[in-house]
Short mmCIF file of C-alpha atoms in Angstrom, two decimals:
data_model
loop_
_atom_site.label_atom_id
_atom_site.label_comp_id
_atom_site.label_asym_id
_atom_site.label_seq_id
_atom_site.Cartn_x
_atom_site.Cartn_y
_atom_site.Cartn_z
CA MET Z 59 -94.93 182.89 89.45
CA ALA Z 60 -91.63 182.20 87.63
CA GLY Z 61 -88.90 179.50 87.06
CA LYS Z 62 -91.15 176.49 87.02
CA ILE Z 63 -90.29 175.78 83.34
CA LYS Z 64 -86.58 175.71 84.03
CA LYS Z 65 -87.11 173.29 87.17
CA MET Z 66 -89.30 171.01 84.87
CA ILE Z 67 -86.75 170.75 82.08
CA GLU Z 68 -83.99 170.02 84.52
CA HIS Z 69 -85.90 167.27 86.27
CA ILE Z 70 -87.04 165.57 83.15
CA ILE Z 71 -83.57 165.56 81.67
CA SER Z 72 -82.02 164.44 84.80
CA LYS Z 73 -84.54 161.61 85.49
CA LYS Z 74 -84.56 160.39 81.83
CA SER Z 75 -80.73 160.67 81.30
CA GLY Z 76 -79.52 159.34 84.66
CA ASN Z 77 -77.09 162.10 84.45
CA ASP Z 78 -75.44 160.69 81.50
CA SER Z 79 -74.08 163.54 79.58
CA THR Z 80 -74.31 161.98 76.03
CA LEU Z 81 -77.93 161.39 76.94
CA ALA Z 82 -78.49 164.73 78.41
CA SER Z 83 -77.45 166.27 75.41
CA SER Z 84 -79.70 164.12 73.02
CA LEU Z 85 -82.45 164.86 75.32
CA ASN Z 86 -81.89 168.58 75.08
CA ALA Z 87 -81.99 168.14 71.37
CA LYS Z 88 -85.27 166.32 71.35
CA LEU Z 89 -86.97 169.09 73.44
CA CYS Z 90 -85.66 171.65 71.09
CA LEU Z 91 -87.02 169.74 68.17
CA GLN Z 92 -90.41 169.50 69.75
CA GLY Z 93 -90.24 173.36 70.33
CA VAL Z 94 -88.89 173.86 73.76
CA ILE Z 95 -85.54 175.41 73.93
CA PRO Z 96 -84.15 174.67 77.32
CA LYS Z 97 -81.67 177.45 77.15
CA LYS Z 98 -84.20 179.99 76.84
CA TYR Z 99 -85.61 179.61 80.44
CA ASP Z 100 -84.02 180.46 83.81
CA ALA Z 101 -85.13 181.08 87.31
CA SER Z 102 -87.09 184.33 86.55
CA SER Z 103 -88.86 183.09 83.24
CA PRO Z 104 -92.66 183.41 83.57
CA ASP Z 105 -94.50 180.19 84.10
CA ASP Z 106 -95.85 180.09 80.30
CA PRO Z 107 -98.95 177.58 80.53
CA VAL Z 108 -98.53 176.69 76.90
CA ILE Z 109 -94.92 175.59 77.68
CA ILE Z 110 -95.78 173.78 80.84
CA GLY Z 111 -98.42 172.03 79.10
CA LYS Z 112 -95.92 170.84 76.26
CA LEU Z 113 -93.61 169.72 78.90
CA GLN Z 114 -96.19 167.80 80.91
CA THR Z 115 -96.97 165.93 77.69
CA ILE Z 116 -93.43 165.20 77.03
CA ALA Z 117 -92.74 164.11 80.55
CA ALA Z 118 -95.70 161.59 80.13
CA GLU Z 119 -94.45 160.17 76.89
CA TRP Z 120 -90.86 159.85 78.20
CA GLY Z 121 -92.20 158.13 81.39
CA VAL Z 122 -91.03 160.56 83.73
CA SER Z 123 -93.11 161.81 86.83
CA LEU Z 124 -93.27 165.39 87.64
CA ALA Z 125 -94.73 164.90 91.06
CA GLY Z 126 -93.30 167.39 93.53
CA VAL Z 127 -91.77 169.62 90.75
CA MET S 168 -62.87 141.47 57.72
CA ASN S 169 -66.07 141.56 59.50
CA ILE S 170 -67.85 144.15 57.30
CA VAL S 171 -67.59 144.00 53.50
CA LYS S 172 -69.08 146.28 50.89
CA ALA S 173 -69.88 145.55 47.07
CA LYS S 174 -71.41 147.62 44.02
CA SER S 175 -72.87 146.69 40.84
CA ASP S 176 -73.97 148.75 37.75
CA LYS S 177 -75.23 145.57 36.02
CA THR S 178 -78.55 146.64 34.42
CA THR S 179 -80.59 143.55 35.48
CA THR S 180 -81.50 143.00 39.06
CA LYS S 181 -80.29 139.19 38.81
CA GLU S 182 -76.93 140.07 37.44
CA ALA S 183 -76.38 142.98 39.77
CA VAL S 184 -77.22 140.88 42.96
CA GLU S 185 -75.07 138.01 41.58
CA GLU S 186 -72.15 140.37 41.19
CA ILE S 187 -72.76 141.44 44.82
CA LYS S 188 -72.90 138.01 45.86
CA SER S 189 -69.68 137.13 43.92
CA ILE S 190 -67.88 140.16 45.67
CA PHE S 191 -69.05 139.20 49.18
CA GLY S 192 -67.57 135.63 48.22
CA ASN S 193 -67.56 133.14 51.21
CA PHE S 194 -68.37 135.98 53.74
CA GLU S 195 -71.12 134.89 56.17
CA PRO S 196 -73.32 137.91 56.69
CA ARG S 197 -75.69 138.33 59.57
CA MET S 198 -77.35 141.52 58.03
CA VAL S 199 -77.14 142.78 54.41
CA LEU S 200 -77.81 146.46 53.79
CA PHE S 201 -78.34 147.73 50.22
CA PHE S 202 -79.38 150.91 48.40
CA ALA S 203 -80.35 150.61 44.77
CA SER S 204 -81.25 152.97 42.15
CA SER S 205 -84.97 153.45 41.40
CA ASN S 206 -84.01 152.02 37.88
CA TYR S 207 -84.12 148.77 39.79
CA GLU S 208 -87.70 147.42 40.50
CA SER S 209 -87.94 147.38 44.13
CA GLU S 210 -89.98 144.41 44.58
CA LYS S 211 -87.77 142.37 42.39
CA ILE S 212 -84.46 143.61 44.01
CA SER S 213 -85.51 143.15 47.46
CA ALA S 214 -86.80 139.49 46.56
CA GLU S 215 -83.58 138.68 44.76
CA MET S 216 -81.36 139.89 47.76
CA LYS S 217 -83.37 137.67 50.14
CA ALA S 218 -83.21 134.61 47.83
CA THR S 219 -79.31 135.12 47.26
CA PHE S 220 -78.85 135.69 51.15
CA PRO S 221 -81.47 133.65 52.65
CA SER S 222 -79.94 133.35 56.27
CA SER S 223 -79.39 136.88 56.50
CA ASP S 224 -81.49 139.63 57.61
CA ILE S 225 -81.75 142.11 54.78
CA ILE S 226 -82.67 145.79 54.65
CA GLY S 227 -82.39 148.37 51.94
CA CYS S 228 -84.20 151.19 50.04
CA SER S 229 -84.31 153.14 46.64
CA THR S 230 -82.00 155.98 46.40
CA ALA S 231 -81.15 159.15 44.61
CA GLY S 232 -77.65 158.27 43.95
CA GLU S 233 -75.47 155.55 45.45
CA ILE S 234 -72.10 155.82 47.52
CA THR S 235 -69.47 153.37 47.99
CA SER S 236 -65.71 153.83 49.16
CA GLY S 237 -64.18 156.53 46.73
CA GLU S 238 -67.07 156.75 44.28
CA MET S 239 -70.37 158.44 44.06
CA LEU S 240 -72.69 156.48 41.78
CA LYS S 241 -75.91 156.60 39.64
CA ASN S 242 -78.05 153.78 38.24
CA SER S 243 -76.37 151.29 40.51
CA VAL S 244 -76.69 149.13 43.64
CA VAL S 245 -74.38 149.01 46.69
CA ALA S 246 -74.36 146.84 49.53
CA MET S 247 -72.66 146.04 52.73
CA ALA S 248 -72.58 142.83 54.88
CA PHE S 249 -71.99 142.50 58.41
CA ASN S 250 -71.00 139.29 60.14
CA SER S 251 -71.80 138.11 63.58
CA ASP S 252 -68.41 139.33 64.96
CA VAL S 253 -70.09 142.88 64.57
CA LEU S 254 -73.79 142.34 65.29
CA ASN S 255 -74.90 139.96 68.22
CA ASN S 256 -78.25 140.24 66.69
CA VAL S 257 -80.75 142.30 64.58
CA LYS S 258 -84.46 142.61 64.86
CA ILE S 259 -86.26 144.08 61.69
CA GLU S 260 -89.69 145.90 61.81
CA ILE S 261 -91.97 147.56 59.22
CA VAL S 262 -93.99 150.42 60.18
CA GLU S 263 -96.72 150.81 57.47
CA GLY S 264 -99.28 153.49 56.54
CA ILE S 265 -97.19 156.25 58.12
CA SER S 266 -98.82 159.10 55.94
CA ASP S 267 -101.83 158.68 57.74
CA GLY S 268 -100.32 158.84 61.20
CA VAL S 269 -97.36 156.94 62.71
CA ASP S 270 -97.91 154.22 65.37
CA ILE S 271 -94.79 152.26 66.35
CA SER S 272 -96.25 150.41 69.20
CA ASP S 273 -96.38 147.21 67.48
CA ALA S 274 -92.67 147.54 66.37
CA MET S 275 -91.48 148.66 69.88
CA ASN S 276 -93.31 145.58 71.54
CA SER S 277 -91.80 143.50 69.18
CA PHE S 278 -88.23 144.78 69.73
CA GLU S 279 -88.92 144.42 73.59
CA SER S 280 -90.16 140.86 73.08
CA PHE S 281 -87.14 139.89 71.05
CA TYR S 282 -84.34 141.48 73.09
CA GLY S 283 -86.06 140.74 76.52
CA LYS S 284 -85.72 144.32 77.64
CA LYS S 285 -87.91 147.52 77.70
CA MET S 286 -87.04 150.22 74.89
CA THR S 287 -86.70 152.53 77.81
CA GLU S 288 -84.06 150.26 79.52
CA MET S 289 -81.80 149.46 76.63
CA ASP S 290 -78.33 150.75 76.58
CA TYR S 291 -77.50 153.17 73.98
CA LYS S 292 -73.93 152.35 73.81
CA LYS S 293 -75.05 148.67 73.05
CA TYR S 294 -77.94 148.93 70.83
CA LEU S 295 -78.15 151.21 67.65
CA GLY S 296 -81.13 151.66 65.43
CA MET S 297 -81.34 152.24 61.77
CA VAL S 298 -84.19 153.71 60.05
CA LEU S 299 -85.12 153.77 56.40
CA ILE S 300 -88.44 155.64 55.26
CA ASP S 301 -90.46 156.26 52.33
CA GLY S 302 -89.15 159.84 51.28
CA LEU S 303 -92.24 161.08 49.85
CA THR S 304 -94.68 160.72 52.94
CA CYS S 305 -93.71 163.91 55.01
CA ALA S 306 -93.86 161.39 57.97
CA GLU S 307 -90.28 161.60 59.04
CA GLU S 308 -90.77 164.16 61.88
CA SER S 309 -93.67 162.12 63.33
CA LEU S 310 -91.56 158.80 63.25
CA MET S 311 -88.57 160.11 64.82
CA GLU S 312 -90.46 162.13 67.60
CA ASN S 313 -92.19 158.70 68.37
CA ILE S 314 -89.22 156.70 68.45
CA GLY S 315 -87.41 159.32 70.52
CA ASN S 316 -90.16 159.55 73.05
CA LYS S 317 -90.14 155.68 73.43
CA THR S 318 -86.26 155.08 73.87
CA ASN S 319 -82.65 156.54 74.46
CA VAL S 320 -81.36 154.52 71.84
CA PHE S 321 -80.19 156.31 68.94
CA PHE S 322 -82.06 155.61 65.49
CA VAL S 323 -79.96 157.02 62.32
CA GLY S 324 -80.89 156.88 58.70
CA GLY S 325 -82.19 158.38 55.63
CA SER S 326 -85.21 158.88 53.57
CA ALA S 327 -85.48 156.81 50.46
CA GLY S 328 -85.08 158.45 47.13
CA ASP S 329 -86.25 157.98 43.58
CA ASP S 330 -83.47 159.64 41.32
CA LEU S 331 -85.13 162.98 41.64
CA LYS S 332 -88.40 161.73 39.94
CA PHE S 333 -90.40 162.43 42.95
CA GLU S 334 -92.81 159.79 42.08
CA ALA S 335 -92.33 156.86 44.36
CA THR S 336 -89.75 155.77 46.87
CA HIS S 337 -89.58 152.28 48.42
CA VAL S 338 -88.08 150.49 51.63
CA CYS S 339 -87.08 146.99 51.63
CA ALA S 340 -86.88 144.18 54.22
CA ASN S 341 -86.27 140.52 54.12
CA GLY S 342 -87.47 140.14 50.53
CA LYS S 343 -90.35 142.78 50.45
CA SER S 344 -90.75 146.14 49.25
CA TYR S 345 -93.06 148.83 50.94
CA SER S 346 -94.11 152.16 50.15
CA ASP S 347 -95.79 154.68 52.76
CA ALA S 348 -93.74 152.77 55.34
CA ALA S 349 -90.46 152.75 57.27
CA VAL S 350 -88.12 149.90 58.08
CA LEU S 351 -86.53 149.92 61.46
CA ALA S 352 -83.82 147.74 62.39
CA LEU S 353 -82.70 147.32 66.08
CA MET S 354 -79.07 145.98 66.24
CA ASP S 355 -77.35 144.60 69.21
CA VAL S 356 -73.73 145.81 68.23
CA LYS S 357 -70.93 143.73 69.48
CA SER S 358 -67.91 145.55 68.26
CA GLY S 359 -68.67 149.37 69.11
CA PHE S 360 -70.27 152.24 66.92
CA ASP S 361 -70.45 155.89 66.65
CA ILE S 362 -72.53 158.45 64.99
CA ILE S 363 -71.52 161.41 62.70
CA LYS S 364 -73.83 164.29 61.98
CA THR S 365 -72.18 166.80 59.88
CA GLN S 366 -73.32 169.81 58.04
CA SER S 367 -71.22 172.47 56.25
CA PHE S 368 -72.46 175.76 57.08
CA LYS S 369 -71.42 179.03 58.48
CA VAL S 370 -74.08 180.52 61.06
CA LEU S 371 -74.93 184.11 60.38
CA ASP S 372 -76.19 186.45 62.79
CA LYS S 373 -79.54 186.94 61.24
CA VAL S 374 -82.46 185.21 62.90
CA LEU S 375 -85.93 184.28 61.67
CA VAL S 376 -88.88 183.52 63.80
CA ALA S 377 -91.57 181.36 62.37
CA THR S 378 -94.57 183.29 63.61
CA LYS S 379 -97.15 181.56 61.49
CA VAL S 380 -96.83 177.92 59.89
CA ASN S 381 -98.83 175.18 58.66
CA GLU S 382 -96.77 172.39 60.24
CA SER S 383 -98.24 169.51 58.30
CA SER S 384 -97.62 170.99 54.92
CA ARG S 385 -94.15 172.15 56.10
CA GLU S 386 -95.03 175.71 55.00
CA ILE S 387 -94.17 178.71 56.66
CA LEU S 388 -96.54 181.67 56.20
CA GLU S 389 -94.83 184.27 58.19
CA PHE S 390 -91.27 184.99 59.50
CA ASN S 391 -90.94 187.76 62.00
CA ASN S 392 -94.62 188.60 61.45
CA GLU S 393 -94.19 189.51 58.07
CA PRO S 394 -95.05 187.33 54.74
CA ALA S 395 -92.25 184.48 54.94
CA ALA S 396 -90.75 185.08 51.71
CA VAL S 397 -90.51 188.87 52.16
CA ALA S 398 -88.85 188.24 55.50
CA TYR S 399 -86.52 185.67 54.31
CA ALA S 400 -85.38 187.71 51.16
CA LYS S 401 -84.85 190.86 53.45
CA ALA S 402 -82.63 188.79 55.66
CA LEU S 403 -80.65 187.82 52.79
CA ASP S 404 -80.77 191.45 51.32
CA VAL S 405 -82.06 190.18 48.03
CA PRO S 406 -85.19 190.86 45.90
CA VAL S 407 -88.01 188.34 46.45
CA ASP S 408 -88.00 187.09 43.15
CA GLU S 409 -84.33 186.06 43.42
CA LEU S 410 -85.03 184.08 46.77
CA SER S 411 -85.36 180.57 45.52
CA SER S 412 -81.82 180.82 43.90
CA HIS S 413 -80.43 181.38 47.23
CA PHE S 414 -82.05 178.23 48.81
CA MET S 415 -79.12 175.73 48.22
CA SER S 416 -76.52 177.99 49.81
CA ASN S 417 -78.75 179.91 52.52
CA PRO S 418 -80.98 177.43 54.40
CA LEU S 419 -82.01 177.94 57.96
CA GLY S 420 -80.87 176.29 60.99
CA LEU S 421 -82.49 175.60 64.47
CA MET S 422 -79.37 176.00 66.82
CA ILE S 423 -78.89 173.37 69.40
CA ASP S 424 -75.65 173.27 71.37
CA ASP S 425 -74.39 175.68 68.78
CA GLU S 426 -74.88 173.24 66.06
CA PRO S 427 -77.27 173.92 63.27
CA TYR S 428 -80.05 171.23 62.64
CA VAL S 429 -80.92 172.36 59.17
CA ARG S 430 -84.29 173.14 57.69
CA SER S 431 -84.07 173.58 53.84
CA PRO S 432 -86.26 175.59 51.80
CA GLN S 433 -87.81 173.85 48.87
CA ALA S 434 -90.14 176.59 47.10
CA VAL S 435 -91.63 180.01 47.32
CA GLU S 436 -95.39 179.51 47.16
CA GLY S 437 -97.18 182.83 46.78
CA SER S 438 -95.85 184.82 49.80
CA SER S 439 -94.99 181.67 51.75
CA VAL S 440 -92.03 179.36 51.98
CA LYS S 441 -92.37 175.58 51.61
CA PHE S 442 -89.54 173.66 53.52
CA TYR S 443 -88.38 169.92 53.29
CA CYS S 444 -88.84 169.53 56.92
CA SER S 445 -91.41 170.87 59.34
CA ILE S 446 -90.79 174.01 61.40
CA LEU S 447 -92.87 174.54 64.51
CA GLU S 448 -94.64 177.95 65.19
CA GLY S 449 -92.33 180.15 67.55
CA MET S 450 -88.94 178.44 66.42
CA GLU S 451 -86.09 180.62 66.00
CA LEU S 452 -83.88 179.73 62.89
CA SER S 453 -80.61 181.13 62.25
CA LEU S 454 -79.85 182.02 58.61
CA LEU S 455 -76.82 179.70 57.34
CA GLU S 456 -74.34 180.13 54.60
CA SER S 457 -72.69 177.36 52.90
CA ALA S 458 -69.32 176.20 53.56
CA ASN S 459 -66.64 173.62 52.50
CA ILE S 460 -68.36 170.34 52.34
CA ILE S 461 -65.34 168.34 51.78
CA GLU S 462 -63.24 169.89 54.34
CA GLU S 463 -66.02 169.81 56.97
CA THR S 464 -66.81 166.13 56.23
CA ALA S 465 -63.00 165.20 56.24
CA ASN S 466 -62.67 166.80 59.53
CA ALA S 467 -65.57 165.13 61.15
CA LEU S 468 -64.33 161.74 59.94
CA GLN S 469 -60.81 162.31 60.78
CA GLN S 470 -61.89 162.97 64.32
CA LYS S 471 -63.79 159.83 64.58
CA VAL S 472 -60.81 157.70 63.00
CA GLU S 473 -58.64 159.34 65.44
CA GLU S 474 -60.92 158.25 68.42
CA PHE S 475 -61.61 154.91 67.00
CA GLY S 476 -58.27 153.90 65.78
CA GLU S 477 -59.64 151.98 62.79
CA ILE S 478 -63.14 152.05 61.12
CA SER S 479 -64.37 148.72 59.92
CA GLY S 480 -67.36 149.92 58.08
CA LEU S 481 -69.32 153.29 57.47
CA VAL S 482 -72.82 154.00 56.24
CA ASN S 483 -73.39 157.17 54.75
CA PHE S 484 -76.78 158.82 54.53
CA ASN S 485 -76.14 161.87 52.73
CA CYS S 486 -78.69 164.39 51.64
CA ILE S 487 -79.45 164.72 47.98
CA LEU S 488 -78.92 168.65 48.23
CA ARG S 489 -75.57 168.02 49.20
CA THR S 490 -74.74 165.70 46.46
CA LEU S 491 -76.22 168.33 44.07
CA ASN S 492 -73.98 170.94 45.48
CA LEU S 493 -71.01 168.73 45.21
CA GLU S 494 -72.07 167.72 41.44
CA SER S 495 -72.47 171.52 40.52
CA ASP S 496 -69.17 172.32 42.12
CA GLY S 497 -67.33 169.24 40.53
CA LYS S 498 -66.30 167.96 43.73
CA SER S 499 -68.29 164.42 43.90
CA LYS S 500 -65.12 162.52 43.16
CA GLU S 501 -63.21 164.62 45.91
CA TYR S 502 -65.97 163.86 48.48
CA ALA S 503 -66.10 160.24 47.67
CA GLU S 504 -62.57 159.89 47.98
CA ILE S 505 -62.62 161.06 51.75
CA PHE S 506 -64.11 157.27 52.22
CA ASN S 507 -61.44 155.65 50.12
CA ASP S 508 -59.69 153.80 52.97
CA ILE S 509 -63.01 153.10 54.71
CA PRO S 510 -65.38 150.16 53.71
CA THR S 511 -68.31 152.71 52.97
CA THR S 512 -71.92 152.16 51.54
CA GLY S 513 -74.57 154.82 51.47
CA PHE S 514 -76.97 156.96 49.29
CA SER S 515 -78.10 160.30 48.42
CA THR S 516 -81.26 160.59 50.62
CA TYR S 517 -84.44 162.84 50.57
CA GLY S 518 -83.79 163.75 54.30
CA GLU S 519 -81.61 162.70 57.24
CA GLN S 520 -82.67 161.09 60.46
CA TYR S 521 -80.72 161.67 63.50
CA LEU S 522 -82.89 162.49 66.72
CA GLY S 523 -85.15 164.20 64.36
CA HIS S 524 -85.52 164.96 60.72
CA ILE S 525 -82.93 167.13 59.11
CA ASN S 526 -81.63 168.45 55.69
CA GLN S 527 -78.57 169.15 54.08
CA THR S 528 -76.65 166.98 56.38
CA ALA S 529 -74.85 163.65 56.29
CA THR S 530 -75.72 161.19 59.06
CA MET S 531 -73.20 158.34 59.21
CA ILE S 532 -72.78 155.51 61.42
CA ILE S 533 -69.33 154.00 61.96
CA PHE S 534 -68.73 150.45 63.26
CA LYS S 535 -65.52 149.82 65.12
#
């Protein structure tokens, strides 16, 4: 399977930022500093379980539900 | 004026604080911020500041050099006072024991209770956090990650210094002094504010991937699956035994939105390289080359001046490595003069905080 990481990242940033561009940019930076580089992932990126696990942890910390993603 | 600044190089704590008080005159501070050389005893200056400004909230820390409008100082104390036309409110919290693990839950609960709002719901355009942290704890990354996980409010600040003695650094709040701690101030800003993060480096096209790291000790064992020192030297095209002489001018940068978040190397230890902030395994870091600090800082500030019209006050958390670089180039005065026309206070830090922990950067808060 592929593309899940990109979907998760987009969902997390969108929910947490409320589509505010300043917040979206700062959340992108926070993800990078925590070791997830959003620009590295596209629709064909393999579903790396390590990165998916990291995003699940971050989503939980940020209070973002990943239900349905 | 709603923000005033002061400095003193009086040698006794009492005289220095008295001089600051006399410069502030009849100004009624809602909050006072101070940065003092480690030559002043931290407990004493914190207590003296609170005794002198009893109705104000007060935070501060020890430094590796002080900054005020037009001057970069040593062995002095600088201060800035904000009145209630700038700050609607401020709440200060201390997070202690950070080298054993950072727990900010009490601080966050206190902020929520004080402001009657959840940290997740606070408007980042209205609230601003300032963070001062003991600069010898290696806990900055954890603190900033914890804060960033809990809120969208920006926390900006610096790591306390001790004039390059690397023995003990202190943070202060409301009359007390703390080690192994961070001071968090959450401000409800009435007048408007913005943040500057500026670093002066050209990004080279060489990339080092951290393939083996010891995150807690901020040590890189391998870059590109080679011993870290060997790979770093190879990227610079210099012998390994000359690597450390390039550290100041060629740190590494985690590139985010085409901007480096600088990671500065500290020392070669065997074949490993120790850094001033942690690097995660798998991180891709670009090799950087130092550029013109004066020009890039002036440009960053000018851009904000044009956006703001007028800046009432500026707090500058300037990396000690930038300060040393400016000193070795004989450009300290020129740097300080960038801030000639703006009420400025700040200090030379052991690390800068903005979204995370960074090096060789100036993080600044500007108030409208």
